[in-house]
XYZ file of C-alpha atoms in Angstrom:
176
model
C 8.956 16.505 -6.044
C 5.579 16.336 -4.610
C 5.293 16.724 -0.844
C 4.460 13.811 1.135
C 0.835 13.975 1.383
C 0.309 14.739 -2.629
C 2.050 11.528 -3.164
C 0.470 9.050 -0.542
C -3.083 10.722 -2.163
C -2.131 9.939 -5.618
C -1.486 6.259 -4.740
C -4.598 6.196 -2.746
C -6.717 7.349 -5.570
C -4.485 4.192 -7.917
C -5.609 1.359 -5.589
C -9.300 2.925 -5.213
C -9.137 2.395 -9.128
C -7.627 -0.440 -9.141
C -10.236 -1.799 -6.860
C -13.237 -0.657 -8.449
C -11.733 -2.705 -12.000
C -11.393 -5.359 -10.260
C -14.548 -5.498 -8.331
C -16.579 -4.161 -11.572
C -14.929 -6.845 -13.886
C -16.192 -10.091 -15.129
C -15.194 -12.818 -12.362
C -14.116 -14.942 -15.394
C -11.818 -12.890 -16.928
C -10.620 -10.315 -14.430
C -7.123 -10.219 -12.885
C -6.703 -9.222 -9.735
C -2.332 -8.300 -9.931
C -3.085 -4.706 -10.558
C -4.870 -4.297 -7.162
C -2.770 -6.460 -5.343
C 0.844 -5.168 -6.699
C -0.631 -1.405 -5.983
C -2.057 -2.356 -2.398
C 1.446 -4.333 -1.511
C 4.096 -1.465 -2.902
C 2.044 0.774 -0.988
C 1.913 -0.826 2.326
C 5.412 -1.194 1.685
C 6.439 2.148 1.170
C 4.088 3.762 3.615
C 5.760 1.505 6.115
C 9.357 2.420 5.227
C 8.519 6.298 4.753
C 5.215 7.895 6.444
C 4.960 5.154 9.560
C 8.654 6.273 10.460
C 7.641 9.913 10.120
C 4.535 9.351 12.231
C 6.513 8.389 14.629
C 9.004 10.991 14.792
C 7.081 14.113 13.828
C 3.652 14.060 15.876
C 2.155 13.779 18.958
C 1.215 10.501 19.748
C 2.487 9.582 16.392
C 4.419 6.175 17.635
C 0.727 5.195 18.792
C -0.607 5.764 15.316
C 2.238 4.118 13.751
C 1.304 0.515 16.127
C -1.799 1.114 14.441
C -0.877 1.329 11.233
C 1.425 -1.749 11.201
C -1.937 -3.507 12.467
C -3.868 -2.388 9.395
C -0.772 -3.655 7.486
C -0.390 -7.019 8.896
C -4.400 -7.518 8.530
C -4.667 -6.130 4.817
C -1.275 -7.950 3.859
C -2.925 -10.904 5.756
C -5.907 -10.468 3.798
C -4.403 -9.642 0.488
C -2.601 -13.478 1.272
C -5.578 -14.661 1.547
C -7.102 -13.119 -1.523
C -4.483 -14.573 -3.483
C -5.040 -18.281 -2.740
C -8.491 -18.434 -4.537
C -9.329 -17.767 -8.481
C -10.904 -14.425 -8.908
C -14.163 -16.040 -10.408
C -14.836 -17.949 -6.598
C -17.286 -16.509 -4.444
C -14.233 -16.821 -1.761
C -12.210 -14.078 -3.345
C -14.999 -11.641 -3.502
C -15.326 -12.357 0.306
C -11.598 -11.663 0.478
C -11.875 -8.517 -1.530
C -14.453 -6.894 0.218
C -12.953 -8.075 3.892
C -9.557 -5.698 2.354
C -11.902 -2.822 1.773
C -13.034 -3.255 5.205
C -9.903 -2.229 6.844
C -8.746 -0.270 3.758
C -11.328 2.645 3.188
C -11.125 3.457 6.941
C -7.241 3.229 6.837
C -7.498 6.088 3.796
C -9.932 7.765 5.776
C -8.233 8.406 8.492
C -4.713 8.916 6.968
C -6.361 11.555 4.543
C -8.376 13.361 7.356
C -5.883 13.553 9.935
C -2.703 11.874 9.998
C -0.901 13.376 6.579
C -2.199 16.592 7.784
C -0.711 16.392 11.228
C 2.377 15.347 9.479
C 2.194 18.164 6.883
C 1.993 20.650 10.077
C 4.757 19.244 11.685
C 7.173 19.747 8.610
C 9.152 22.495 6.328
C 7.803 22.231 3.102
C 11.310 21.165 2.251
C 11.171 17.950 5.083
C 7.404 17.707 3.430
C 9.299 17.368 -0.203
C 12.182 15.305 1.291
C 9.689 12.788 2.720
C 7.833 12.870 -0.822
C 10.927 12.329 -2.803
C 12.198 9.141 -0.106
C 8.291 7.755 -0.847
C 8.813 8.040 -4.599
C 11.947 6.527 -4.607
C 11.210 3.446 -2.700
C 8.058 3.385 -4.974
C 10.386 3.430 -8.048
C 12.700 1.077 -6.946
C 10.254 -1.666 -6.411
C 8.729 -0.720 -9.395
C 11.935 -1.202 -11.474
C 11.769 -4.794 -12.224
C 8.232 -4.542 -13.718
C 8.563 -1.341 -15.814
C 6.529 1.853 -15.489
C 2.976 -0.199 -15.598
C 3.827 -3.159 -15.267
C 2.970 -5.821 -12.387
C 4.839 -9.231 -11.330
C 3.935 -12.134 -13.105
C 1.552 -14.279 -10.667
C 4.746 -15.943 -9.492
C 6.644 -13.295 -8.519
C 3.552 -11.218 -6.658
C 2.531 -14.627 -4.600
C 6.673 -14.748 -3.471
C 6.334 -11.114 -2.384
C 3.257 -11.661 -0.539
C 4.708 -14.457 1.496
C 8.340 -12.838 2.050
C 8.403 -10.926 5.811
C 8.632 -7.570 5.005
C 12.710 -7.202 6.601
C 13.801 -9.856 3.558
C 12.235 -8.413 1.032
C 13.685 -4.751 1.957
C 16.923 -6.546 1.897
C 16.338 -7.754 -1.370
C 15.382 -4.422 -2.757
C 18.427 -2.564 -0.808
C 16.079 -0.441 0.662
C 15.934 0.202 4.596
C 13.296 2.325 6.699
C 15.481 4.392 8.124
């Protein structure tokens, strides 16, 4: 299993990609799911697995983690937002580029300084125990859709709207 870091950078790097498609596509005939189902799961699973471990293993790491459920609520917000207009209205590239406004810093910083707090603070074993816990969240939300798949339109705009504590019910998944 990777260790924690490894596998929040490897779903960094999928939304960055996912964004750049969809920014770089045709406003007629892109599809913005891809971004948004990456960008959601993630929030999601960062918030059940590294925000908790934040908390818990750093210094000032509850006062990072209040900061990181604000980027949340404002990209989730955002992503909402997004979602309400067709990707070929000047509205959702306004949308799309407000996201990237609170998501390249939010890599940023996590990249720069908070995973590597985190990855000081741990046993490589705690490191591949977190990793493992982030994996398996990812997987389990993942499950419905298969390996690459994404929710049908439906689905993703239900999951967008749900408050985060029913949809972990859902799921049977819990943050702790």
């Amino acid at each position: 299993m990777p260790r924690i870091s490894k596998a929040v950078k490897q779903d960094h790097a999928l939304i960055k990609r996912a964004f750049r498609r969809l920014r770089e596509a045709d406003p007629d005939t892109r599809r913005p799911e891809e971004f948004v189902w990456a960008l959601d799961r993630y929030l999601i699973v960062e918030d059940l697995v590294v925000s908790p471990a934040l908390d818990n293993h750093i210094a000032r790491g509850g006062e990072r983690h209040r900061r990181l459920s604000d980027d949340f609520d404002s990209m989730n917000a955002k992503l909402r937002h997004m979602h309400r207009f067709k990707p070929a209205e000047p509205s959702f590239d306004s949308s799309l580029s407000a996201i990237w406004v609170d998501l390249e810093p939010h890599i940023r910083e996590e990249t720069s300084g908070d995973l590597n707090l985190l990855e000081e603070s741990l046993s490589e074993a705690e490191s591949e125990a977190l990793g493992k816990k982030y994996e398996d969240i990812k997987e389990l939300l993942q499950r419905p859709y298969g390996d690459n798949g994404i929710p049908d339109e439906r689905t993703l705009a239900a999951i967008l709207e749900m408050p985060r504590q029913e949809l972990m019910a859902k799921v049977g998944v819990s943050g702790e």
